[in-house]
mmCIF file of C-alpha atoms in Angstrom:
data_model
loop_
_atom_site.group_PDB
_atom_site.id
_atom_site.type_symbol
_atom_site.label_atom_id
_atom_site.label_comp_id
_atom_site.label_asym_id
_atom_site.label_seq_id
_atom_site.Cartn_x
_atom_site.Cartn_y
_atom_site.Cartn_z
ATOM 1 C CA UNK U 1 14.493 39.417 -3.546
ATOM 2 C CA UNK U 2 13.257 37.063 -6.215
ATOM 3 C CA UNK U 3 9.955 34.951 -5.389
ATOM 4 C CA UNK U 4 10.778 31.888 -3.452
ATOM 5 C CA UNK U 5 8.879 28.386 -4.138
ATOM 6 C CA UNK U 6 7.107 27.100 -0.912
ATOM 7 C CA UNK U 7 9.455 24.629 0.996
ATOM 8 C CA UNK U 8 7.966 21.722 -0.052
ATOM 9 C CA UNK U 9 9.423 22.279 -3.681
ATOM 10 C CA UNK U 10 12.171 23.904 -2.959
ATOM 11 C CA UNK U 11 14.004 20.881 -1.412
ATOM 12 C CA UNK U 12 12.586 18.088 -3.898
ATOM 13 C CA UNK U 13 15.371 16.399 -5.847
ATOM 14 C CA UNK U 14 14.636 16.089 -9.477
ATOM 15 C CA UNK U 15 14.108 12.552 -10.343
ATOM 16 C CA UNK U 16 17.414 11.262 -12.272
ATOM 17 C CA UNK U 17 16.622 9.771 -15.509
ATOM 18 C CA UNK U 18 18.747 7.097 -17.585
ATOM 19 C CA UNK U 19 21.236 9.011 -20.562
ATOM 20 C CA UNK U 20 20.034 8.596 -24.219
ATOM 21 C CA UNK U 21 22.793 10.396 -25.848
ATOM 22 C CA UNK U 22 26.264 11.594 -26.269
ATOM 23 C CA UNK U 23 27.552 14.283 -28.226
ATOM 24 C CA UNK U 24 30.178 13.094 -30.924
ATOM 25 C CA UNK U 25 27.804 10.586 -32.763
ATOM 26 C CA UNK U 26 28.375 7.003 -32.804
ATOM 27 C CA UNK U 27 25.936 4.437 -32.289
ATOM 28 C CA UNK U 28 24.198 4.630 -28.847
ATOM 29 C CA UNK U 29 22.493 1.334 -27.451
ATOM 30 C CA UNK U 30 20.262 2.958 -24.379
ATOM 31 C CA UNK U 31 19.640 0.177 -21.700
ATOM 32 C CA UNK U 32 18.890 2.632 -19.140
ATOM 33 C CA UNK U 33 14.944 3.828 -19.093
ATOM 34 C CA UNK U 34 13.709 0.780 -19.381
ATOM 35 C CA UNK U 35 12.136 1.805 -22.868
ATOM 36 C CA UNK U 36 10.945 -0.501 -25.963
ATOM 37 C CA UNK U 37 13.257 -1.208 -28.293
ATOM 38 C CA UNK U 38 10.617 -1.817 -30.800
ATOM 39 C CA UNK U 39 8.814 0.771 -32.945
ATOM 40 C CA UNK U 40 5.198 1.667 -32.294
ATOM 41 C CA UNK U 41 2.956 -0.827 -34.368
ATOM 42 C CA UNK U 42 2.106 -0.253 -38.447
ATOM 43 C CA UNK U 43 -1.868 1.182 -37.039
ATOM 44 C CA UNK U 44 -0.175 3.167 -34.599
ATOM 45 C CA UNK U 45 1.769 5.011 -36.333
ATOM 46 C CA UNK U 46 -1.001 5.677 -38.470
ATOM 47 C CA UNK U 47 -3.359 6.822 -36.326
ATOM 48 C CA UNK U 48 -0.482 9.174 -35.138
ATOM 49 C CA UNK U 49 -0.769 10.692 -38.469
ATOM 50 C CA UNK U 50 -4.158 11.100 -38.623
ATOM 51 C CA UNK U 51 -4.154 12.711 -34.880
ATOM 52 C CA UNK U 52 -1.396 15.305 -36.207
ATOM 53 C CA UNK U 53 -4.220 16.563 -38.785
ATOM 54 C CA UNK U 54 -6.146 17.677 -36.310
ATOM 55 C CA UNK U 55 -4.116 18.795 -33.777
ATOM 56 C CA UNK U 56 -5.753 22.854 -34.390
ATOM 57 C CA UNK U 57 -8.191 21.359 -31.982
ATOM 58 C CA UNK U 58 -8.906 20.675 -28.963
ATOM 59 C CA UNK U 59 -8.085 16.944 -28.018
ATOM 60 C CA UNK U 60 -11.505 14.637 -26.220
ATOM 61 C CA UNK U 61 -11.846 15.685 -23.233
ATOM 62 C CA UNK U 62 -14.198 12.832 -22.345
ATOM 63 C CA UNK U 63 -11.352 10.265 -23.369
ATOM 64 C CA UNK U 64 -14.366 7.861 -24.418
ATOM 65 C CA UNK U 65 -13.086 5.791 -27.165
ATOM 66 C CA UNK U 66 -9.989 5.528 -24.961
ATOM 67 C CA UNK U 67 -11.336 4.882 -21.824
ATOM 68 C CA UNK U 68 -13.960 1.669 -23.669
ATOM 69 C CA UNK U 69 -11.217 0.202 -25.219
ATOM 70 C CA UNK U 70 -8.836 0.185 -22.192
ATOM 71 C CA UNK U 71 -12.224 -1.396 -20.417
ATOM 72 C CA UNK U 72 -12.393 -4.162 -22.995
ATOM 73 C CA UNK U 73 -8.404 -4.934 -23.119
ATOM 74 C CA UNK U 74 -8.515 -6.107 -19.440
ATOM 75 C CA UNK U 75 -11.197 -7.982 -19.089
ATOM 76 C CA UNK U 76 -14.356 -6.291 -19.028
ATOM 77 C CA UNK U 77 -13.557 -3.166 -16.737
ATOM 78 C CA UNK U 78 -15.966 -0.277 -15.770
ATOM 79 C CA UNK U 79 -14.979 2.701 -18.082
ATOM 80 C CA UNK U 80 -16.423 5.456 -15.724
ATOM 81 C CA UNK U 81 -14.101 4.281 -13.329
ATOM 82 C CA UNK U 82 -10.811 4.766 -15.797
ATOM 83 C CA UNK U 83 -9.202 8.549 -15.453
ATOM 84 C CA UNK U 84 -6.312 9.049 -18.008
ATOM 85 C CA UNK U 85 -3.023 10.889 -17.271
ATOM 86 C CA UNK U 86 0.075 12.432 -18.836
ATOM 87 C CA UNK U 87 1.983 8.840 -18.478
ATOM 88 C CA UNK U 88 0.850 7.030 -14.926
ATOM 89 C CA UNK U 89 3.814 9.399 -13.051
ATOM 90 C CA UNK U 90 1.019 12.628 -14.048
ATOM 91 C CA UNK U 91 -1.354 10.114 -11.491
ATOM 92 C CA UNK U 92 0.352 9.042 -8.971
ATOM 93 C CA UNK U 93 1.378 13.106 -7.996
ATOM 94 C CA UNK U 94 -2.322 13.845 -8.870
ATOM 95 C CA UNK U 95 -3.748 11.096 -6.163
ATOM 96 C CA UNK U 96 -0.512 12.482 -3.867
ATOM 97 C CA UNK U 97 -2.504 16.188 -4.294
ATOM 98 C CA UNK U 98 -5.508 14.800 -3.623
ATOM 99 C CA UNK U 99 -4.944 12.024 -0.735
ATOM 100 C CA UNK U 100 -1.862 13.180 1.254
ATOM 101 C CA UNK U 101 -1.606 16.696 2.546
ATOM 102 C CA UNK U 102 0.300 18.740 5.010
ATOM 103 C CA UNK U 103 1.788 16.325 7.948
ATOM 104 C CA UNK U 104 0.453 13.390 5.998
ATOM 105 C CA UNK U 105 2.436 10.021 5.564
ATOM 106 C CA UNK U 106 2.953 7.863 2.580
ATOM 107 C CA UNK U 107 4.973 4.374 3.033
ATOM 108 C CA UNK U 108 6.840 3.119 0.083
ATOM 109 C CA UNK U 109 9.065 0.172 -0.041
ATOM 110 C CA UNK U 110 12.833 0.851 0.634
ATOM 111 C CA UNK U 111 13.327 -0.091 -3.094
ATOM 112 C CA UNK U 112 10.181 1.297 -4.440
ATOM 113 C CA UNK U 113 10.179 4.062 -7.599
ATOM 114 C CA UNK U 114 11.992 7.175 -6.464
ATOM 115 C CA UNK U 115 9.041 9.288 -7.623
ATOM 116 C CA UNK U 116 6.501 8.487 -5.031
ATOM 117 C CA UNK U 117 8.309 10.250 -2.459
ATOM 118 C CA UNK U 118 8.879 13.049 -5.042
ATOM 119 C CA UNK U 119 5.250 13.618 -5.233
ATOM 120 C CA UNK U 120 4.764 13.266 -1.811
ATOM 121 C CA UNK U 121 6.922 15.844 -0.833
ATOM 122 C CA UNK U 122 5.805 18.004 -3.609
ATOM 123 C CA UNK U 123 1.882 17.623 -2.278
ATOM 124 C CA UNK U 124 3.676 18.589 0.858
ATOM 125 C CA UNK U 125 3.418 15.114 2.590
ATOM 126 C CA UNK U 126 6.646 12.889 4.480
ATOM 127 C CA UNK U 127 7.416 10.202 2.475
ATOM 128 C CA UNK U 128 8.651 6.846 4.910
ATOM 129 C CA UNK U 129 10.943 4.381 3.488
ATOM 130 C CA UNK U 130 9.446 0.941 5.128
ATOM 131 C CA UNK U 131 11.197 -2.883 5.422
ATOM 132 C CA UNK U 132 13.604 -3.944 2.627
ATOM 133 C CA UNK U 133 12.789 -5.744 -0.599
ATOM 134 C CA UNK U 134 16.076 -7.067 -0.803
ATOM 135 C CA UNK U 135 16.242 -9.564 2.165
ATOM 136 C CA UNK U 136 19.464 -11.473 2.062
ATOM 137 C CA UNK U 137 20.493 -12.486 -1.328
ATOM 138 C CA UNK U 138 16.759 -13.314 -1.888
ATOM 139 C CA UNK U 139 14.087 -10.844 -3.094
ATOM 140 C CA UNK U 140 11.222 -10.145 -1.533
ATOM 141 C CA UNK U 141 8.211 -8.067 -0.311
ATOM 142 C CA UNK U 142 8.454 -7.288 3.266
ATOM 143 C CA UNK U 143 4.593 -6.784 4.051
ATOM 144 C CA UNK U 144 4.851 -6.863 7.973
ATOM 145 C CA UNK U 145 7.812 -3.913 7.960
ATOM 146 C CA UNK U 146 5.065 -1.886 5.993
ATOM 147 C CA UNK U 147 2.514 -2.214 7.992
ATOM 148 C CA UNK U 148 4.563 -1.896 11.334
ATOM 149 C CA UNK U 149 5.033 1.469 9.729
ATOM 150 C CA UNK U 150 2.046 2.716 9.915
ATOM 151 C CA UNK U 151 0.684 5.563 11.881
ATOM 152 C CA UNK U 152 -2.489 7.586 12.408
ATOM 153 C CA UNK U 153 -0.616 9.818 10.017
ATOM 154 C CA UNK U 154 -0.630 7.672 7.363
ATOM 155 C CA UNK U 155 -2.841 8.249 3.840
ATOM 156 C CA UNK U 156 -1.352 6.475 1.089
ATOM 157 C CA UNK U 157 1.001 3.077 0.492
ATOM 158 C CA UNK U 158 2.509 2.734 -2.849
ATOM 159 C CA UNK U 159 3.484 -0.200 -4.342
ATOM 160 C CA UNK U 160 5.493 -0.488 -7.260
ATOM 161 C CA UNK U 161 3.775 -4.149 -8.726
ATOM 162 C CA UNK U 162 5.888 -5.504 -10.938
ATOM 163 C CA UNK U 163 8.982 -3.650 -8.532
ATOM 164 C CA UNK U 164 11.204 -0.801 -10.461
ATOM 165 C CA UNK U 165 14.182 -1.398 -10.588
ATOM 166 C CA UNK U 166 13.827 -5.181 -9.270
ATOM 167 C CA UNK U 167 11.669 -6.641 -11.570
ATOM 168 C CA UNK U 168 9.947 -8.881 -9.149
ATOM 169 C CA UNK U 169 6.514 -9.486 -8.501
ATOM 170 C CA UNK U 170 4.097 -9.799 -5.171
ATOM 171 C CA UNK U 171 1.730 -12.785 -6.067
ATOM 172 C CA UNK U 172 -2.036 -12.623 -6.161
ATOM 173 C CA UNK U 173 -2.608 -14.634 -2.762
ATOM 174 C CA UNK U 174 0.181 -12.378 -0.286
ATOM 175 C CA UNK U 175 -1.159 -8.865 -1.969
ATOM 176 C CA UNK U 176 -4.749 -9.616 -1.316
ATOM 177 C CA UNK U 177 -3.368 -10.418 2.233
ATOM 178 C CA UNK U 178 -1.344 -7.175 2.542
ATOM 179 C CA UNK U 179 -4.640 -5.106 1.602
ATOM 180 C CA UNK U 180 -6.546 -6.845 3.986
ATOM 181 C CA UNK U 181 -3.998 -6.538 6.745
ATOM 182 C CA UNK U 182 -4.038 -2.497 5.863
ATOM 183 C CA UNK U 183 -6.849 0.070 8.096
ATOM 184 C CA UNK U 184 -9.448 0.520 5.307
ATOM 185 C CA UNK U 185 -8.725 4.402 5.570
ATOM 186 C CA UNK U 186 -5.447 4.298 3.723
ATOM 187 C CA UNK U 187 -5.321 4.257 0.000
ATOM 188 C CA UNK U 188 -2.832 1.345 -1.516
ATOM 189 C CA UNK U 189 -1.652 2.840 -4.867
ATOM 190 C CA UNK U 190 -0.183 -0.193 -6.928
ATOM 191 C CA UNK U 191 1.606 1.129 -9.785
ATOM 192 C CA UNK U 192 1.595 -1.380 -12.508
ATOM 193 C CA UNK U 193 3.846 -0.029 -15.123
ATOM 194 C CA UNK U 194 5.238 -3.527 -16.045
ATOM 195 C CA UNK U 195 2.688 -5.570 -15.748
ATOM 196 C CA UNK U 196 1.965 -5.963 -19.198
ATOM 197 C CA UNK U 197 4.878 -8.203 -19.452
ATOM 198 C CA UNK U 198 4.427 -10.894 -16.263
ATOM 199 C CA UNK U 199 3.418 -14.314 -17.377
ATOM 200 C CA UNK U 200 3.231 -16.027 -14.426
ATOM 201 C CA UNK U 201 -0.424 -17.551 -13.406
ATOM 202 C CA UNK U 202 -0.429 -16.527 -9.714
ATOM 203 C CA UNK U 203 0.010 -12.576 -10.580
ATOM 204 C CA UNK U 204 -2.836 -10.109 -10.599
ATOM 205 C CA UNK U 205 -2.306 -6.469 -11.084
ATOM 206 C CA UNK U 206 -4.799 -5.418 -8.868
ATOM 207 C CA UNK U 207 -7.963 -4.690 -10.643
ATOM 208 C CA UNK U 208 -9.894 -7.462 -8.495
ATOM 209 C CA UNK U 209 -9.064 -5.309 -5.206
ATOM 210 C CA UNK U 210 -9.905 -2.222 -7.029
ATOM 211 C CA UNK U 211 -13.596 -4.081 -7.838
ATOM 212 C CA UNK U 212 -13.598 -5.438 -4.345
ATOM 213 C CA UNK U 213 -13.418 -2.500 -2.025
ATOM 214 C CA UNK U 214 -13.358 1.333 -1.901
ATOM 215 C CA UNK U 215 -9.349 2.172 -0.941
ATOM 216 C CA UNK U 216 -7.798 0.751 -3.998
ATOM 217 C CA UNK U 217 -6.120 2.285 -7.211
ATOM 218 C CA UNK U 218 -4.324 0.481 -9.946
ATOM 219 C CA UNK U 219 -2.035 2.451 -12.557
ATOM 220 C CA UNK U 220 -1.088 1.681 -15.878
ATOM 221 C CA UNK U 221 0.645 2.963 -18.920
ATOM 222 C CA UNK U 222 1.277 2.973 -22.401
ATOM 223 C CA UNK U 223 4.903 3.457 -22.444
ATOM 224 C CA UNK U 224 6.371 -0.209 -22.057
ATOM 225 C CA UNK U 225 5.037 -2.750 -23.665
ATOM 226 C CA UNK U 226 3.361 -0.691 -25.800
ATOM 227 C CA UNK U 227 6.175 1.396 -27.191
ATOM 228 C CA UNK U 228 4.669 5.023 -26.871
ATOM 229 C CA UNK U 229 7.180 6.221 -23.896
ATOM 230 C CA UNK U 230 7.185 9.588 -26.207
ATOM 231 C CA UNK U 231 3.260 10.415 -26.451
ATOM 232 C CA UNK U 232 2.938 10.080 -22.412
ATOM 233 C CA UNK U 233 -0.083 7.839 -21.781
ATOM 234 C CA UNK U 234 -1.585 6.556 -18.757
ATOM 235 C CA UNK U 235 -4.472 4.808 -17.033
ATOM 236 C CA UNK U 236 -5.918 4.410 -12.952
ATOM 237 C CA UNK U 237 -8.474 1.849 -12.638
ATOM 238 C CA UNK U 238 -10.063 3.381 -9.335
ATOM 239 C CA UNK U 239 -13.164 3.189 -7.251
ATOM 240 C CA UNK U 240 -16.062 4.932 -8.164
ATOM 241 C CA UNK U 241 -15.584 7.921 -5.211
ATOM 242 C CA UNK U 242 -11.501 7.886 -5.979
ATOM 243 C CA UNK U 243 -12.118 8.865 -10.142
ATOM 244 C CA UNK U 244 -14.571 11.278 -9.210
ATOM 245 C CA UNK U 245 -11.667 12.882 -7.340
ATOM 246 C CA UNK U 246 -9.083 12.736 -9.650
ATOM 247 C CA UNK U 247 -11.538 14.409 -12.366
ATOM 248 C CA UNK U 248 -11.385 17.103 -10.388
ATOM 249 C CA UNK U 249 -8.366 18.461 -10.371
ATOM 250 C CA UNK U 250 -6.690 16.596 -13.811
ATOM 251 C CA UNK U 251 -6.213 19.043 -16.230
ATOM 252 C CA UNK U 252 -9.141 18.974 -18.923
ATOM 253 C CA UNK U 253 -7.760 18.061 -22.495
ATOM 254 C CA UNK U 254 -4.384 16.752 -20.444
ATOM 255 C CA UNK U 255 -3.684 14.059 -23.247
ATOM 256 C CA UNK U 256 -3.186 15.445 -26.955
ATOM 257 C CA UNK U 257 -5.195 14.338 -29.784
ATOM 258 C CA UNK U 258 -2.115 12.168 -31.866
ATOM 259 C CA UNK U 259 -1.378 10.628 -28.063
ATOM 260 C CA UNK U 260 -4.611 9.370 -27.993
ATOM 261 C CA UNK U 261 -5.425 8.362 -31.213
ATOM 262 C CA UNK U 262 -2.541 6.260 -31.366
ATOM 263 C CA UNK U 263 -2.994 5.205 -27.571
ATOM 264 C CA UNK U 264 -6.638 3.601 -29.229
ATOM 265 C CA UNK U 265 -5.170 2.043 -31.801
ATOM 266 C CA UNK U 266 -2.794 0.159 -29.528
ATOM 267 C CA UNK U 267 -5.048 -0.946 -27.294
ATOM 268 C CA UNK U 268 -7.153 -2.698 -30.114
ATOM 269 C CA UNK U 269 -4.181 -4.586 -31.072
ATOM 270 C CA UNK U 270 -3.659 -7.361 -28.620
ATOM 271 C CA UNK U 271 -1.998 -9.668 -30.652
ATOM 272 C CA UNK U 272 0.798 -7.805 -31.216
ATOM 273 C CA UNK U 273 1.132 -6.820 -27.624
ATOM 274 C CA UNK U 274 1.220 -10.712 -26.835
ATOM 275 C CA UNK U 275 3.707 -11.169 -29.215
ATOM 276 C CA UNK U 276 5.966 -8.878 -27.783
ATOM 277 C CA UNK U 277 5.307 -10.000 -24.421
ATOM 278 C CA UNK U 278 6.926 -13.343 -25.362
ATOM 279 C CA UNK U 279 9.626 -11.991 -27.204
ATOM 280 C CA UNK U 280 10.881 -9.954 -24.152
ATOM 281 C CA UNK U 281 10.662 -12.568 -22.069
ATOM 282 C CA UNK U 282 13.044 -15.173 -24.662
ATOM 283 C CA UNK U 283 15.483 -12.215 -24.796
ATOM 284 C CA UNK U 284 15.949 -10.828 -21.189
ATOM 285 C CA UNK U 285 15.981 -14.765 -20.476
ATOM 286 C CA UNK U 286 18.927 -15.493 -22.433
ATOM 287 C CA UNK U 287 20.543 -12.253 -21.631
ATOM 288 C CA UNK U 288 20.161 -13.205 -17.305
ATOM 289 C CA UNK U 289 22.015 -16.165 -18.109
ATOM 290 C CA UNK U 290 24.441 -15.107 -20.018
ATOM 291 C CA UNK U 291 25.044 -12.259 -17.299
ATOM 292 C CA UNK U 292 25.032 -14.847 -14.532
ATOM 293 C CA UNK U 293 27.925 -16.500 -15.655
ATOM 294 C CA UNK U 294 30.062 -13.557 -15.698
ATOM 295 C CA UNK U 295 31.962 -14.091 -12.228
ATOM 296 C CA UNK U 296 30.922 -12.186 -9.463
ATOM 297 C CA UNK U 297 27.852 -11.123 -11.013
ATOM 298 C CA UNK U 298 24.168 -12.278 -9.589
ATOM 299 C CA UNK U 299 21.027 -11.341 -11.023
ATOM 300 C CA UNK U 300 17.605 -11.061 -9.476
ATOM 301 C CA UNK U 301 14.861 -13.113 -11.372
ATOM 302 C CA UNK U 302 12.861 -10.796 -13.420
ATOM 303 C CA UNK U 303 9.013 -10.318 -14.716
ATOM 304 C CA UNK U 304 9.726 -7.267 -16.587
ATOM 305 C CA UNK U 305 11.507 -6.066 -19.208
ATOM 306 C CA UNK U 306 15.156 -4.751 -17.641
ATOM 307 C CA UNK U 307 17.226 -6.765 -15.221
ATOM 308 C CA UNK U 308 18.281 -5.772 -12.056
ATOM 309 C CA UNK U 309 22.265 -6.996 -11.809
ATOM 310 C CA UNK U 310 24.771 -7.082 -8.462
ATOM 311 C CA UNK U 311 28.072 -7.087 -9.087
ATOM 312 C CA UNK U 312 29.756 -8.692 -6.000
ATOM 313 C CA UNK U 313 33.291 -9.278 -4.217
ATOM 314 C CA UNK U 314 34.707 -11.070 -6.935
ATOM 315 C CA UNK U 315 33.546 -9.580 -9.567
ATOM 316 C CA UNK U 316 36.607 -7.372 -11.943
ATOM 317 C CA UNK U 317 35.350 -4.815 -12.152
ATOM 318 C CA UNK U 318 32.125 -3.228 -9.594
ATOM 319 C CA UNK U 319 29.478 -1.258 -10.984
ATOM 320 C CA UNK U 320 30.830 2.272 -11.058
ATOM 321 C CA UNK U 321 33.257 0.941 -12.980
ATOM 322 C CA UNK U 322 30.870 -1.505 -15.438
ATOM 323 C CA UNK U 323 28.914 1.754 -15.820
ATOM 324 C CA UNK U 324 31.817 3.693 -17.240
ATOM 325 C CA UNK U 325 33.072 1.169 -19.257
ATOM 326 C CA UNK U 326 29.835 0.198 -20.799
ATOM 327 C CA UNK U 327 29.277 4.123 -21.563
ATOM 328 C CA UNK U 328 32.359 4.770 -23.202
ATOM 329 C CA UNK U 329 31.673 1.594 -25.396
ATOM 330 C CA UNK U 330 28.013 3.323 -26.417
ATOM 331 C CA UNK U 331 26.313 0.915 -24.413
ATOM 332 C CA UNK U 332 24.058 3.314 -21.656
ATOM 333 C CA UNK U 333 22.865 1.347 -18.390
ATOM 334 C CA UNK U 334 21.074 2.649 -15.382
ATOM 335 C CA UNK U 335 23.181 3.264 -11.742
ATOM 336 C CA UNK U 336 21.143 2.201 -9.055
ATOM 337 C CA UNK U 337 22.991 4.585 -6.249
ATOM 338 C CA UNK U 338 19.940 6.678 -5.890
ATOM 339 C CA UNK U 339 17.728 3.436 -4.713
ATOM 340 C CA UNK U 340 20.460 2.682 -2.412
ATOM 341 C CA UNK U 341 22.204 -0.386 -4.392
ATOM 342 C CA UNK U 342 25.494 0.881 -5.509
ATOM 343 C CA UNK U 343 26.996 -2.127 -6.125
ATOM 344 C CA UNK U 344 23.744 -2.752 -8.625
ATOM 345 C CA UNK U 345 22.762 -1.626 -12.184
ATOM 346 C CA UNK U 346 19.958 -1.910 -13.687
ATOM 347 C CA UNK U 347 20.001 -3.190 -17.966
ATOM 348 C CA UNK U 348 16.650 -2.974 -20.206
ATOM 349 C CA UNK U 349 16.258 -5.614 -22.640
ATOM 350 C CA UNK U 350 16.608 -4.212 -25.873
ATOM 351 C CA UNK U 351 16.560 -6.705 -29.599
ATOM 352 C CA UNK U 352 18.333 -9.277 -29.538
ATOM 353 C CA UNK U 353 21.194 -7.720 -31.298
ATOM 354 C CA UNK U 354 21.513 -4.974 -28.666
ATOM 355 C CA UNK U 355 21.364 -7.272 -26.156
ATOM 356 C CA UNK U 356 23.962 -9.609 -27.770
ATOM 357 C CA UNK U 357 26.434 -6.259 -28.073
ATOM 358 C CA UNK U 358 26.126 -5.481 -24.483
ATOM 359 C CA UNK U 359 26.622 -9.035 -23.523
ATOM 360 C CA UNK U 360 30.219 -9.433 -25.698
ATOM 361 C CA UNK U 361 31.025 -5.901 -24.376
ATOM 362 C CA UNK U 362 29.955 -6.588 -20.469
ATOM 363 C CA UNK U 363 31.885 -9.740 -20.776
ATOM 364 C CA UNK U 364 35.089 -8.014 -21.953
ATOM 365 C CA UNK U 365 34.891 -5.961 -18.920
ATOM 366 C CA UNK U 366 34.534 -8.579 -16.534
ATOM 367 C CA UNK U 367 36.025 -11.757 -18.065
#
């Protein structure tokens, strides 16, 4: 009999990921991992270069040049309390491991990012679906479903801030609420993957609750707005006690030397990250309207950089069918079945010519 993995691994789904590719060739427009269209930066890709030559060694383990310049991006951070990770997923199943054991709880929105239960389960915890974040026809975070959930078994609530795969936000005011309204023994884990690209006043990421109290983490990455999806980058901003933790058990050198020289030279280049922020924003703008006046289509309003689309009653053709379509055309979009919104797909804003394509070819299939 062949060794079996322990129970808590051997039922875990794997996480399905957006297609990039098709054999046969062609051109392939991929609107389904919510990835930048746009190449890393000119000093990137540089300092990529220069981390190659030296890759017969190991990488920093300290992080430190990293770590500072992450602290001076956002405003002035403490850079003792920044631990880096293999892309922010690499954290959030590290602070699963390290907060949420054996007949432990985590809540997670009934829309939130399928891999928070994964790493629950895999750390051997019960992951509980809580509330709805679609209410109606209207989005929304449902803040007293959560916390009805809660139990004496509960360790950890994540939060997906900007929401994958809705693109909306919870505003400054109702999240400092919702951590108040939480027991100060469970951890609130706000993953903000997209919040690089939110410009509206009243949103804050969470790095004022992290500074404010002891049961707060805040994840980032370098793989959206930033462009370096491929060299697997992240960042928690955590309380003192909570980064001693997680350097206890993250693997020493985790981040290679080219991932984090060219993760330092993109975080000392604001301006272009401001630049793209805007440009985003003009496309997936343009592309929601256009999308919205396909019939039968509605489209949540988004902060991010992908669109969350509902293809209703009277829409042609539903999203099954939009999916196929749009695939056999070379034009790759993202089901949302496995969030429980069949009737939903989820489109990443690519350049404006991409997005143009998929808007003359989306309208052929519904018009």
């Amino acid at each position: 009999m062949p060794p079996r993995p322990v129970s808590s691994i051997a039922s875990l789904p794997i996480l399905p990921i957006g297609e990039s590719g098709a054999p046969g060739g062609g051109r392939i427009i991929g609107l389904a991992n919510n990835e930048n269209a746009e190449s890393p930066s000119p000093a990137v890709l540089t300092a990529l270069a220069e981390g190659a030559r030296h890759a017969n060694r190991y990488p920093d383990v300290a992080q430190s040049a990293l770590r500072h310049g992450i602290a001076r991006r956002y405003g002035g951070l403490d850079p003792d309390r920044i631990v880096c990770g293999v892309g922010s997923s690499d954290l959030i199943a590290l602070l699963a491991q390290c907060y949420c054991g054996s007949g432990d709880e985590t809540l997670i929105g009934r829309q939130g990012y399928l891999y928070f239960a994964i790493a629950t389960k895999a750390a051997g915890g019960h992951p509980v679906l809580a509330g709805s974040e679609i209410i109606g026809n209207r989005p929304g975070f449902d803040p007293e479903a959560i916390l009805a959930a809660v139990t004496p078994k509960t360790r950890i609530v994540f939060l997906d801030n900007p929401s994958n795969p809705l693109g909306t936000i919870v505003d400054r005011a109702r999240l400092t609420e919702f951590r108040a309204a939480l027991p100060d023994d469970i951890l609130l884990v706000l993953d903000a993957a997209y919040a690089d690209y939110v410009l509206d006043p009243d949103f804050e990421p969470g790095e004022a609750l992290v500074d404010a109290g002891d049961n707060t983490v805040v994840l980032r990455t370098f793989s959206k707005i930033y462009g370096l999806a491929g060299l697997r980058v992240g960042w928690a901003y955590a309380p003192a006690g909570i980064a001693e933790t997680l350097r206890r058990v993250v693997r020493p050198g985790n981040i290679p030397s080219p991932s984090l020289a060219a993760a330092v030279a993109a975080i000392n280049d604001p301006d272009l990250i401001d630049a793209r922020r805007h440009r985003n924003a003009r496309t997936r703008d343009r592309f929601a309207a256009d999308l919205r006046a396909l019939p039968g289509v509605s489209v949540l309003p988004s902060h991010t950089n992908f669109v969350f689309a509902t293809f209703q009653s009277g829409a042609r053709q539903g999203a099954a069918e939009v999916f196929a379509q749009a695939k056999a055309k070379g034009v790759f979009l993202r089901p949302m079945g496995p969030y429980g919104q069949p009737d939903s797909l989820r489109i990443t804003i690519g350049t404006d010519e991409e997005m143009t394509i998929a808007t003359e070819i989306l309208r052929g299939i519904l018009a």
